[in-house]
CSV table of C-alpha atoms and ligand atoms in Angstrom, one decimal:
chain,number,residue,atom,x,y,z
A,1,UNK,CA,-5.7,-100.4,-220.3
A,2,UNK,CA,-7.7,-103.6,-219.8
A,3,UNK,CA,-8.4,-104.5,-216.1
A,4,UNK,CA,-6.3,-107.4,-214.9
A,5,UNK,CA,-8.5,-110.5,-214.4
A,6,UNK,CA,-7.9,-113.9,-212.7
A,7,UNK,CA,-8.9,-117.3,-214.0
A,8,UNK,CA,-10.3,-117.8,-210.5
A,9,UNK,CA,-13.8,-116.5,-210.5
A,10,UNK,CA,-14.0,-113.3,-208.3
A,11,UNK,CA,-17.4,-111.8,-207.5
A,12,UNK,CA,-17.5,-108.0,-208.3
A,13,UNK,CA,-18.1,-107.2,-204.6
A,14,UNK,CA,-15.3,-109.5,-203.4
A,15,UNK,CA,-12.7,-107.9,-201.2
A,16,UNK,CA,-10.1,-110.1,-202.8
A,17,UNK,CA,-9.6,-109.5,-206.5
A,18,UNK,CA,-6.3,-110.2,-208.2
A,19,UNK,CA,-5.4,-106.5,-207.6
A,20,UNK,CA,-5.4,-107.1,-203.8
A,21,UNK,CA,-3.7,-110.4,-203.0
A,22,UNK,CA,-3.5,-109.9,-199.2
A,23,UNK,CA,-1.2,-112.2,-197.2
A,24,UNK,CA,-2.4,-114.5,-194.4
A,25,UNK,CA,-1.5,-117.7,-192.6
A,26,UNK,CA,-3.8,-120.7,-192.6
A,27,UNK,CA,-4.3,-124.4,-192.0
A,28,UNK,CA,-6.0,-126.3,-194.8
A,29,UNK,CA,-7.0,-129.1,-192.4
A,30,UNK,CA,-7.1,-129.1,-188.6
A,31,UNK,CA,-4.1,-131.4,-188.6
A,32,UNK,CA,-2.0,-129.5,-191.2
A,33,UNK,CA,0.9,-127.2,-190.3
A,34,UNK,CA,0.3,-123.5,-190.7
A,35,UNK,CA,1.5,-121.9,-194.0
A,36,UNK,CA,1.3,-118.6,-195.8
A,37,UNK,CA,-1.3,-117.9,-198.4
A,38,UNK,CA,-2.9,-115.1,-200.4
A,39,UNK,CA,-6.7,-114.6,-200.7
A,40,UNK,CA,-8.2,-114.6,-204.2
A,41,UNK,CA,-12.0,-114.5,-204.5
A,42,UNK,CA,-13.4,-117.3,-202.3
A,43,UNK,CA,-10.1,-119.2,-202.3
A,44,UNK,CA,-6.7,-119.0,-200.6
A,45,UNK,CA,-3.6,-119.7,-202.7
A,46,UNK,CA,-1.2,-121.9,-200.7
A,47,UNK,CA,2.2,-120.2,-201.1
A,48,UNK,CA,4.1,-123.2,-199.7
A,49,UNK,CA,2.7,-125.2,-202.6
A,50,UNK,CA,3.6,-122.4,-205.1
A,51,UNK,CA,7.1,-122.3,-203.6
A,52,UNK,CA,7.5,-126.1,-203.6
A,53,UNK,CA,6.5,-126.2,-207.2
A,54,UNK,CA,9.4,-123.8,-208.0
A,55,UNK,CA,7.1,-121.1,-209.3
A,56,UNK,CA,8.7,-118.2,-207.3
A,57,UNK,CA,11.4,-117.9,-210.0
A,58,UNK,CA,12.5,-114.3,-209.6
A,59,UNK,CA,16.1,-113.5,-208.5
A,60,UNK,CA,15.1,-112.6,-204.8
A,61,UNK,CA,12.7,-115.4,-204.0
A,62,UNK,CA,14.0,-118.3,-206.2
A,63,UNK,CA,15.7,-120.2,-203.4
A,64,UNK,CA,14.0,-118.6,-200.5
A,65,UNK,CA,12.3,-120.6,-197.8
A,66,UNK,CA,10.2,-117.6,-196.7
A,67,UNK,CA,6.9,-119.3,-197.8
A,68,UNK,CA,7.8,-122.6,-196.1
A,69,UNK,CA,7.4,-121.0,-192.6
A,70,UNK,CA,4.5,-121.1,-190.2
A,71,UNK,CA,4.2,-117.3,-190.2
A,72,UNK,CA,5.0,-114.3,-192.5
A,73,UNK,CA,7.8,-112.8,-190.3
A,74,UNK,CA,10.6,-114.0,-192.6
A,75,UNK,CA,8.8,-112.8,-195.8
A,76,UNK,CA,8.0,-109.4,-194.4
A,77,UNK,CA,11.6,-108.9,-193.2
A,78,UNK,CA,12.8,-109.1,-196.8
A,79,UNK,CA,11.7,-105.7,-197.8
A,80,UNK,CA,9.9,-104.0,-200.7
A,81,UNK,CA,11.9,-105.4,-203.7
A,82,UNK,CA,11.1,-109.0,-202.6
A,83,UNK,CA,7.4,-108.0,-201.9
A,84,UNK,CA,7.2,-106.5,-205.4
A,85,UNK,CA,8.7,-109.6,-207.0
A,86,UNK,CA,6.2,-111.9,-205.1
A,87,UNK,CA,3.3,-109.7,-206.2
A,88,UNK,CA,4.4,-109.7,-209.8
A,89,UNK,CA,4.8,-113.5,-209.7
A,90,UNK,CA,1.4,-114.1,-208.1
A,91,UNK,CA,-0.5,-111.7,-210.3
A,92,UNK,CA,1.0,-113.4,-213.4
A,93,UNK,CA,0.3,-116.9,-212.0
A,94,UNK,CA,-3.3,-116.1,-211.2
A,95,UNK,CA,-4.1,-114.1,-214.3
A,96,UNK,CA,-6.7,-115.4,-216.8
A,97,UNK,CA,-4.2,-115.5,-219.6
A,98,UNK,CA,-1.4,-117.5,-217.8
A,99,UNK,CA,-1.7,-121.3,-218.3
A,100,UNK,CA,0.9,-122.5,-215.6
A,101,UNK,CA,-1.5,-122.9,-212.8
A,102,UNK,CA,-4.8,-122.5,-214.7
A,103,UNK,CA,-4.2,-125.6,-216.8
A,104,UNK,CA,-2.4,-127.7,-214.2
A,105,UNK,CA,-5.3,-129.5,-212.5
A,106,UNK,CA,-3.2,-131.4,-209.9
A,107,UNK,CA,-1.4,-128.3,-208.7
A,108,UNK,CA,-4.6,-126.2,-208.8
A,109,UNK,CA,-6.3,-128.7,-206.5
A,110,UNK,CA,-3.5,-128.7,-204.1
A,111,UNK,CA,-2.8,-125.0,-204.1
A,112,UNK,CA,-6.2,-123.3,-204.3
A,113,UNK,CA,-8.2,-124.1,-201.2
A,114,UNK,CA,-11.8,-122.9,-200.5
A,115,UNK,CA,-11.6,-120.1,-197.9
A,116,UNK,CA,-14.7,-121.6,-196.2
A,117,UNK,CA,-12.8,-124.7,-195.3
A,118,UNK,CA,-9.6,-123.3,-193.8
A,119,UNK,CA,-8.6,-122.1,-190.4
A,120,UNK,CA,-7.0,-118.6,-190.4
A,121,UNK,CA,-4.3,-117.9,-187.9
A,122,UNK,CA,-2.3,-114.8,-186.8
A,123,UNK,CA,-0.4,-113.8,-189.9
A,124,UNK,CA,2.7,-112.8,-188.0
A,125,UNK,CA,4.3,-113.4,-184.6
A,126,UNK,CA,3.7,-110.0,-183.0
A,127,UNK,CA,6.8,-109.3,-180.9
A,128,UNK,CA,5.7,-105.8,-179.9
A,129,UNK,CA,2.5,-103.9,-180.1
A,130,UNK,CA,2.2,-100.1,-179.8
A,131,UNK,CA,-1.0,-98.1,-180.0
A,132,UNK,CA,-1.0,-94.5,-181.3
A,133,UNK,CA,-3.7,-91.8,-180.7
A,134,UNK,CA,-3.8,-90.0,-184.0
A,135,UNK,CA,-7.4,-89.0,-184.6
A,136,UNK,CA,-8.0,-85.4,-183.4
A,137,UNK,CA,-11.7,-86.1,-183.1
A,138,UNK,CA,-11.2,-89.2,-180.9
A,139,UNK,CA,-8.6,-87.3,-178.8
A,140,UNK,CA,-10.9,-84.3,-178.3
A,141,UNK,CA,-13.9,-86.5,-177.4
A,142,UNK,CA,-11.8,-88.6,-174.9
A,143,UNK,CA,-10.4,-85.5,-173.4
A,144,UNK,CA,-13.8,-84.0,-172.9
A,145,UNK,CA,-15.2,-87.2,-171.4
A,146,UNK,CA,-12.2,-88.2,-169.2
A,147,UNK,CA,-10.8,-84.9,-168.3
A,148,UNK,CA,-13.4,-82.2,-168.9
A,149,UNK,CA,-13.6,-79.1,-171.0
A,150,UNK,CA,-10.5,-77.3,-169.8
A,151,UNK,CA,-7.9,-78.5,-172.4
A,152,UNK,CA,-9.3,-81.6,-174.1
A,153,UNK,CA,-6.4,-81.7,-176.5
A,154,UNK,CA,-3.0,-81.0,-174.9
A,155,UNK,CA,-0.3,-79.0,-176.8
A,156,UNK,CA,2.0,-82.1,-177.1
A,157,UNK,CA,-0.6,-83.8,-179.3
A,158,UNK,CA,-0.1,-81.4,-182.2
A,159,UNK,CA,3.7,-81.8,-181.9
A,160,UNK,CA,4.1,-85.6,-181.8
A,161,UNK,CA,2.1,-88.8,-182.4
A,162,UNK,CA,1.2,-89.7,-178.9
A,163,UNK,CA,1.2,-93.5,-178.1
A,164,UNK,CA,1.5,-96.1,-175.4
A,165,UNK,CA,3.1,-99.5,-175.4
A,166,UNK,CA,0.4,-102.2,-175.6
A,167,UNK,CA,0.5,-105.9,-174.8
A,168,UNK,CA,1.6,-108.3,-177.7
A,169,UNK,CA,0.7,-111.5,-175.9
A,170,UNK,CA,-3.0,-110.8,-176.0
A,171,UNK,CA,-3.2,-109.9,-179.7
A,172,UNK,CA,-5.6,-112.5,-181.2
A,173,UNK,CA,-7.0,-113.4,-184.6
A,174,UNK,CA,-10.4,-112.4,-185.7
A,175,UNK,CA,-13.1,-114.8,-184.5
A,176,UNK,CA,-11.5,-115.3,-181.1
A,177,UNK,CA,-14.0,-114.9,-178.2
A,178,UNK,CA,-13.1,-112.1,-175.8
A,179,UNK,CA,-13.7,-112.8,-172.1
A,180,UNK,CA,-15.2,-109.8,-170.3
A,181,UNK,CA,-12.3,-108.5,-168.1
A,182,UNK,CA,-12.6,-108.1,-164.3
A,183,UNK,CA,-10.9,-105.3,-162.5
A,184,UNK,CA,-11.0,-102.3,-160.2
A,185,UNK,CA,-13.2,-99.3,-161.1
A,186,UNK,CA,-14.3,-96.2,-159.3
A,187,UNK,CA,-17.8,-94.9,-159.9
A,188,UNK,CA,-17.8,-91.2,-160.4
A,189,UNK,CA,-18.7,-89.5,-157.1
A,190,UNK,CA,-18.3,-92.9,-155.3
A,191,UNK,CA,-15.9,-93.1,-152.4
A,192,UNK,CA,-14.4,-96.6,-152.7
A,193,UNK,CA,-13.3,-98.5,-155.7
A,194,UNK,CA,-15.1,-101.8,-156.5
A,195,UNK,CA,-13.9,-105.0,-158.1
A,196,UNK,CA,-15.8,-107.1,-160.6
A,197,UNK,CA,-16.6,-107.6,-164.3
A,198,UNK,CA,-16.2,-104.5,-166.4
A,199,UNK,CA,-19.5,-102.6,-166.7
A,200,UNK,CA,-18.2,-100.4,-169.6
A,201,UNK,CA,-16.7,-102.8,-172.1
A,202,UNK,CA,-16.0,-101.1,-175.4
A,203,UNK,CA,-14.5,-101.7,-178.9
A,204,UNK,CA,-12.1,-99.3,-180.7
A,205,UNK,CA,-12.2,-99.3,-184.5
A,206,UNK,CA,-8.6,-99.0,-185.6
A,207,UNK,CA,-6.2,-100.1,-188.4
A,208,UNK,CA,-2.6,-101.2,-187.7
A,209,UNK,CA,0.7,-101.2,-189.6
A,210,UNK,CA,2.5,-104.5,-189.9
A,211,UNK,CA,6.2,-103.6,-189.7
A,212,UNK,CA,8.4,-105.1,-192.4
A,213,UNK,CA,12.2,-104.8,-192.1
A,214,UNK,CA,13.1,-103.5,-188.6
A,215,UNK,CA,15.9,-101.1,-187.6
A,216,UNK,CA,19.0,-101.6,-185.6
A,217,UNK,CA,18.9,-100.5,-181.9
A,218,UNK,CA,20.2,-97.0,-181.8
A,219,UNK,CA,19.6,-96.2,-185.5
A,220,UNK,CA,16.4,-94.3,-186.1
A,221,UNK,CA,14.5,-94.6,-189.4
A,222,UNK,CA,14.5,-91.5,-191.5
A,223,UNK,CA,11.0,-90.2,-192.1
A,224,UNK,CA,11.5,-90.3,-195.9
A,225,UNK,CA,12.5,-94.0,-195.7
A,226,UNK,CA,9.8,-95.0,-193.2
A,227,UNK,CA,7.5,-96.4,-195.9
A,228,UNK,CA,10.2,-99.0,-196.7
A,229,UNK,CA,9.5,-100.5,-193.2
A,230,UNK,CA,5.7,-100.9,-193.7
A,231,UNK,CA,4.6,-104.2,-195.2
A,232,UNK,CA,0.9,-103.5,-195.0
A,233,UNK,CA,-2.2,-102.9,-192.9
A,234,UNK,CA,-4.8,-104.9,-191.0
A,235,UNK,CA,-8.0,-104.0,-189.2
A,236,UNK,CA,-7.8,-103.9,-185.5
A,237,UNK,CA,-10.1,-103.8,-182.5
A,238,UNK,CA,-8.5,-102.5,-179.3
A,239,UNK,CA,-11.0,-103.8,-176.8
A,240,UNK,CA,-11.2,-101.3,-173.9
A,241,UNK,CA,-12.8,-101.5,-170.5
A,242,UNK,CA,-13.6,-97.9,-169.9
A,243,UNK,CA,-14.3,-98.2,-166.1
A,244,UNK,CA,-11.0,-100.0,-165.4
A,245,UNK,CA,-9.2,-97.5,-167.7
A,246,UNK,CA,-10.6,-94.4,-166.2
A,247,UNK,CA,-9.5,-95.5,-162.7
A,248,UNK,CA,-6.0,-96.9,-163.4
A,249,UNK,CA,-4.6,-94.7,-166.1
A,250,UNK,CA,-3.2,-91.7,-164.1
A,251,UNK,CA,-0.3,-91.1,-164.3
A,252,UNK,CA,1.2,-93.9,-166.4
A,253,UNK,CA,-1.5,-94.6,-169.1
A,254,UNK,CA,-3.5,-97.6,-170.3
A,255,UNK,CA,-2.8,-100.9,-168.6
A,256,UNK,CA,-5.3,-103.6,-167.6
A,257,UNK,CA,-8.2,-101.7,-169.2
A,258,UNK,CA,-6.8,-102.6,-172.6
A,259,UNK,CA,-4.4,-105.5,-172.3
A,260,UNK,CA,-7.0,-108.3,-172.0
A,261,UNK,CA,-7.4,-108.5,-175.8
A,262,UNK,CA,-6.7,-106.9,-179.1
A,263,UNK,CA,-8.2,-108.4,-182.3
A,264,UNK,CA,-6.7,-108.2,-185.8
A,265,UNK,CA,-8.0,-109.3,-189.1
A,266,UNK,CA,-6.3,-112.2,-190.8
A,267,UNK,CA,-5.4,-110.6,-194.1
A,268,UNK,CA,-2.5,-108.1,-194.4
A,269,UNK,CA,-3.3,-105.8,-197.3
A,270,UNK,CA,0.0,-104.6,-198.8
A,271,UNK,CA,0.8,-100.9,-199.5
A,272,UNK,CA,1.3,-101.9,-203.1
A,273,UNK,CA,-2.4,-102.9,-203.3
A,274,UNK,CA,-3.5,-99.7,-201.5
A,275,UNK,CA,-1.4,-97.4,-203.6
A,276,UNK,CA,-4.3,-96.5,-206.1
A,277,UNK,CA,-6.2,-95.3,-203.0
A,278,UNK,CA,-3.5,-93.1,-201.6
A,279,UNK,CA,-4.7,-89.6,-200.6
A,280,UNK,CA,-3.2,-86.4,-199.4
A,281,UNK,CA,-2.9,-86.4,-195.6
A,282,UNK,CA,-4.5,-83.5,-193.7
A,283,UNK,CA,-2.5,-80.3,-193.4
A,284,UNK,CA,-0.6,-80.1,-190.1
A,285,UNK,CA,-0.6,-76.9,-188.1
A,286,UNK,CA,1.8,-76.2,-186.4
A,287,UNK,CA,4.2,-77.7,-188.9
A,288,UNK,CA,6.0,-80.7,-187.4
A,289,UNK,CA,9.7,-80.7,-186.5
A,290,UNK,CA,12.1,-81.6,-189.3
A,291,UNK,CA,12.4,-85.3,-188.1
A,292,UNK,CA,8.6,-85.6,-188.7
A,293,UNK,CA,8.5,-83.5,-191.9
A,294,UNK,CA,8.1,-85.7,-195.0
A,295,UNK,CA,8.4,-85.0,-198.7
A,296,UNK,CA,5.2,-86.9,-199.4
A,297,UNK,CA,2.5,-86.9,-196.8
A,298,UNK,CA,0.2,-89.8,-197.6
A,299,UNK,CA,-3.0,-91.2,-196.2
A,300,UNK,CA,-5.3,-93.8,-197.7
A,301,UNK,CA,-9.0,-93.6,-198.6
A,302,UNK,CA,-10.2,-96.7,-196.7
A,303,UNK,CA,-13.9,-96.8,-195.7
A,304,UNK,CA,-14.3,-98.4,-192.3
A,305,UNK,CA,-17.4,-99.7,-190.5
A,306,UNK,CA,-18.2,-101.3,-187.2
A,307,UNK,CA,-21.3,-103.4,-186.6
A,308,UNK,CA,-22.7,-105.1,-183.5
A,309,UNK,CA,-24.5,-108.4,-183.7
A,310,UNK,CA,-26.4,-109.1,-180.5
A,311,UNK,CA,-26.7,-112.7,-179.2
A,312,UNK,CA,-29.4,-114.5,-181.1
A,313,UNK,CA,-29.7,-112.0,-183.9
A,314,UNK,CA,-29.3,-113.0,-187.5
A,315,UNK,CA,-28.1,-109.6,-188.6
A,316,UNK,CA,-25.7,-107.1,-187.3
A,317,UNK,CA,-26.5,-103.4,-187.0
A,318,UNK,CA,-24.0,-100.7,-188.2
A,319,UNK,CA,-22.9,-98.4,-185.3
A,320,UNK,CA,-20.3,-96.3,-187.1
A,321,UNK,CA,-18.9,-95.4,-190.5
A,322,UNK,CA,-15.6,-93.6,-190.8
A,323,UNK,CA,-12.4,-93.4,-193.0
A,324,UNK,CA,-8.7,-93.9,-192.3
A,325,UNK,CA,-8.0,-90.5,-194.0
A,326,UNK,CA,-9.4,-88.7,-191.0
A,327,UNK,CA,-6.2,-89.4,-189.1
A,328,UNK,CA,-3.9,-86.4,-188.4
A,329,UNK,CA,-0.5,-88.2,-188.1
A,330,UNK,CA,0.5,-90.4,-191.0
A,331,UNK,CA,1.6,-94.0,-190.7
A,332,UNK,CA,5.2,-93.0,-191.7
A,333,UNK,CA,5.3,-90.3,-189.1
A,334,UNK,CA,4.1,-92.8,-186.5
A,335,UNK,CA,6.9,-95.2,-187.5
A,336,UNK,CA,9.7,-92.6,-187.7
A,337,UNK,CA,8.7,-91.1,-184.3
A,338,UNK,CA,8.7,-94.6,-182.7
A,339,UNK,CA,12.3,-95.0,-183.7
A,340,UNK,CA,13.6,-91.5,-183.2
A,341,UNK,CA,15.1,-92.2,-179.7
A,342,UNK,CA,16.9,-95.3,-181.2
A,343,UNK,CA,14.2,-97.8,-180.3
A,344,UNK,CA,14.3,-100.8,-182.6
A,345,UNK,CA,11.3,-102.1,-184.4
A,346,UNK,CA,11.2,-105.8,-185.6
A,347,UNK,CA,9.5,-107.6,-188.5
A,348,UNK,CA,5.9,-108.3,-187.5
A,349,UNK,CA,5.6,-105.5,-185.0
A,350,UNK,CA,2.1,-104.1,-184.8
A,351,UNK,CA,1.5,-100.4,-184.7
A,352,UNK,CA,-2.1,-99.4,-184.1
A,353,UNK,CA,-3.2,-96.1,-185.6
A,354,UNK,CA,-5.5,-95.3,-182.7
A,355,UNK,CA,-9.2,-95.1,-182.9
A,356,UNK,CA,-10.3,-93.8,-186.3
A,357,UNK,CA,-13.0,-91.3,-185.3
A,358,UNK,CA,-14.2,-88.8,-187.9
A,359,UNK,CA,-15.7,-85.3,-187.4
A,360,UNK,CA,-19.4,-86.4,-187.5
A,361,UNK,CA,-21.1,-87.9,-184.5
A,362,UNK,CA,-22.0,-91.0,-186.7
A,363,UNK,CA,-18.3,-91.5,-187.5
A,364,UNK,CA,-17.0,-91.9,-183.9
A,365,UNK,CA,-14.9,-95.1,-183.6
A,366,UNK,CA,-16.0,-96.4,-180.1
A,367,UNK,CA,-19.0,-96.6,-177.8
A,368,UNK,CA,-17.4,-94.3,-175.3
A,369,UNK,CA,-17.8,-91.5,-177.9
A,370,UNK,CA,-20.9,-92.8,-179.6
A,371,UNK,CA,-22.9,-92.9,-176.3
A,372,UNK,CA,-20.9,-90.2,-174.6
A,373,UNK,CA,-19.7,-92.5,-171.8
A,374,UNK,CA,-23.1,-94.2,-171.6
A,375,UNK,CA,-25.2,-91.1,-171.3
A,376,UNK,CA,-27.1,-91.7,-174.6
A,377,UNK,CA,-28.0,-95.3,-175.6
A,378,UNK,CA,-27.5,-96.3,-179.2
A,379,UNK,CA,-30.1,-98.4,-181.0
A,380,UNK,CA,-28.7,-101.6,-182.4
A,381,UNK,CA,-31.3,-103.8,-184.2
A,382,UNK,CA,-34.0,-102.4,-182.0
A,383,UNK,CA,-31.9,-103.0,-178.8
A,384,UNK,CA,-30.4,-100.3,-176.6
A,385,UNK,CA,-26.6,-100.3,-176.2
A,386,UNK,CA,-24.5,-98.1,-173.9
A,387,UNK,CA,-21.6,-100.5,-173.7
A,388,UNK,CA,-21.1,-104.1,-174.9
A,389,UNK,CA,-23.3,-106.9,-173.5
A,390,UNK,CA,-22.3,-110.5,-173.2
A,391,UNK,CA,-23.0,-112.3,-176.4
A,392,UNK,CA,-22.5,-109.1,-178.6
A,393,UNK,CA,-20.2,-109.7,-181.6
A,394,UNK,CA,-18.4,-106.7,-182.9
A,395,UNK,CA,-17.5,-106.8,-186.6
A,396,UNK,CA,-15.2,-104.3,-188.2
A,397,UNK,CA,-14.8,-104.1,-191.9
A,398,UNK,CA,-12.8,-101.9,-194.3
A,399,UNK,CA,-12.5,-101.5,-198.0
A,400,UNK,CA,-11.3,-99.1,-200.8
A,401,UNK,CA,-13.8,-98.9,-203.6
A,402,UNK,CA,-12.3,-98.4,-207.1
A,403,UNK,CA,-14.3,-98.1,-210.3
A,404,UNK,CA,-13.4,-101.7,-211.5
A,405,UNK,CA,-12.7,-103.5,-208.2
A,406,UNK,CA,-12.7,-103.3,-204.4
A,407,UNK,CA,-9.6,-103.7,-202.3
A,408,UNK,CA,-10.9,-105.0,-199.0
A,409,UNK,CA,-9.7,-106.2,-195.6
A,410,UNK,CA,-12.4,-108.8,-195.0
A,411,UNK,CA,-13.6,-108.6,-191.4
A,412,UNK,CA,-12.2,-108.4,-187.9
A,413,UNK,CA,-14.6,-109.8,-185.4
A,414,UNK,CA,-14.9,-110.9,-181.8
A,415,UNK,CA,-17.7,-112.0,-179.4
A,416,UNK,CA,-17.9,-111.0,-175.8
A,417,UNK,CA,-18.3,-114.0,-173.4
A,418,UNK,CA,-19.1,-113.7,-169.7
A,419,UNK,CA,-16.4,-112.8,-167.2
A,420,UNK,CA,-14.6,-115.6,-165.2
A,421,UNK,CA,-16.7,-116.5,-162.1
B,1,LIG,O1,-7.9,-90.1,-173.7
B,1,LIG,C1,-7.6,-91.1,-173.0
B,1,LIG,O2,-7.2,-91.0,-171.9
B,1,LIG,C2,-7.6,-92.4,-173.6
B,1,LIG,C3,-7.9,-92.7,-174.8
B,1,LIG,C4,-7.9,-94.0,-175.4
B,1,LIG,O3,-8.4,-95.0,-174.8
B,1,LIG,C5,-7.4,-94.1,-176.7
B,1,LIG,C6,-6.4,-95.1,-177.1
B,1,LIG,O4,-6.4,-96.4,-176.9
B,1,LIG,C7,-5.7,-94.7,-178.3
B,1,LIG,C8,-6.6,-94.6,-179.5
B,1,LIG,O5,-7.2,-95.7,-179.7
B,1,LIG,O6,-6.7,-93.6,-180.2
B,2,LIG,CA1,-6.7,-97.8,-178.9
B,3,LIG,MG1,-7.3,-103.7,-176.2
């Protein structure tokens, strides 16, 4: 079958071919109101213009105002049949052989906006943010570093996807500066805690689920229906202050060491776009309990990289390369487990996968592991790094490489600025 092509020119290396069509929210001008869009090549297609022109003409979206909203919460709440209808409409509208938009100069000029000229915003209002801990390699390394060699991975980890409740208010869009947090820390062997700017500021390379339709309080999601509740994925950086974290986390878990900022990428890549890159999830031993046992156990082959760009440098240096398919617990197991006690999820909720570390030392997803808590410096563009310095920009990227096109996530970046005085 011929490969689907758009009339919008798309560079072969672009993350945003017609096969992707990730959803975001943008402002065409600083004074404009936010509106939903999909990325196509170097452009964003304004979905409020497409809707206003009456071009969503399928049965589910014909009279819908879901693209006349300042965020995607309403659209993601509609569920997979509406998402499929929107995707079919947009792929047809943007295809090389379809004249409706291609030959309508006026509409094209209104609806196709150069990406370089827009401001990208958070795609959804995130009501709740949860962070899982699903890489065995990350769990083992953190266990060794924080707790020593006795039992780096506790028995519960193999039985359930461990997580903590994160902080939604500090989830920010890619490009937002991150202020170095201040807090209490306790130097190892030291007798009294100190207060000041974190000396062990780190990134965590993660991906995150954007929840579609939620579930009613008291009604868990069945594991085999969990995929119906997943709209798509974004890149995520769970900034972490390791010195604050190590001192505060016993016995209740992460708090101020992580809640000062979490960055997500602007484009939500849908599960439909990722489907050609689905892979078999790793075998689980011991087998999970029935409520976590799924008919199809799916992961995705998504290559992930983190780069650091020190202040004043033109280029960034790569510090890790990993893949989403290293994770032990699947996205659907995470979601089903989250609701098994009756907890309700809502459209736009953000479920971080946890740090995506792979088995090789070069595939570790954070500096804590890469430098083994600052014992071994990493060389970045000729500079030594144990933890992040002021002015460092961390850039995460992710993509699935097919033979004819790339499905990419763009980038998720943030720069460290000095702590408050
Ligand atoms: O092992 C610990 O005490 C803590 C580990 C983390 O900081 C991990 C966390 O945020 C979850 C994850 O990213 O996998
Ligand atoms: Ca994390
Ligand atoms: Mg964080």
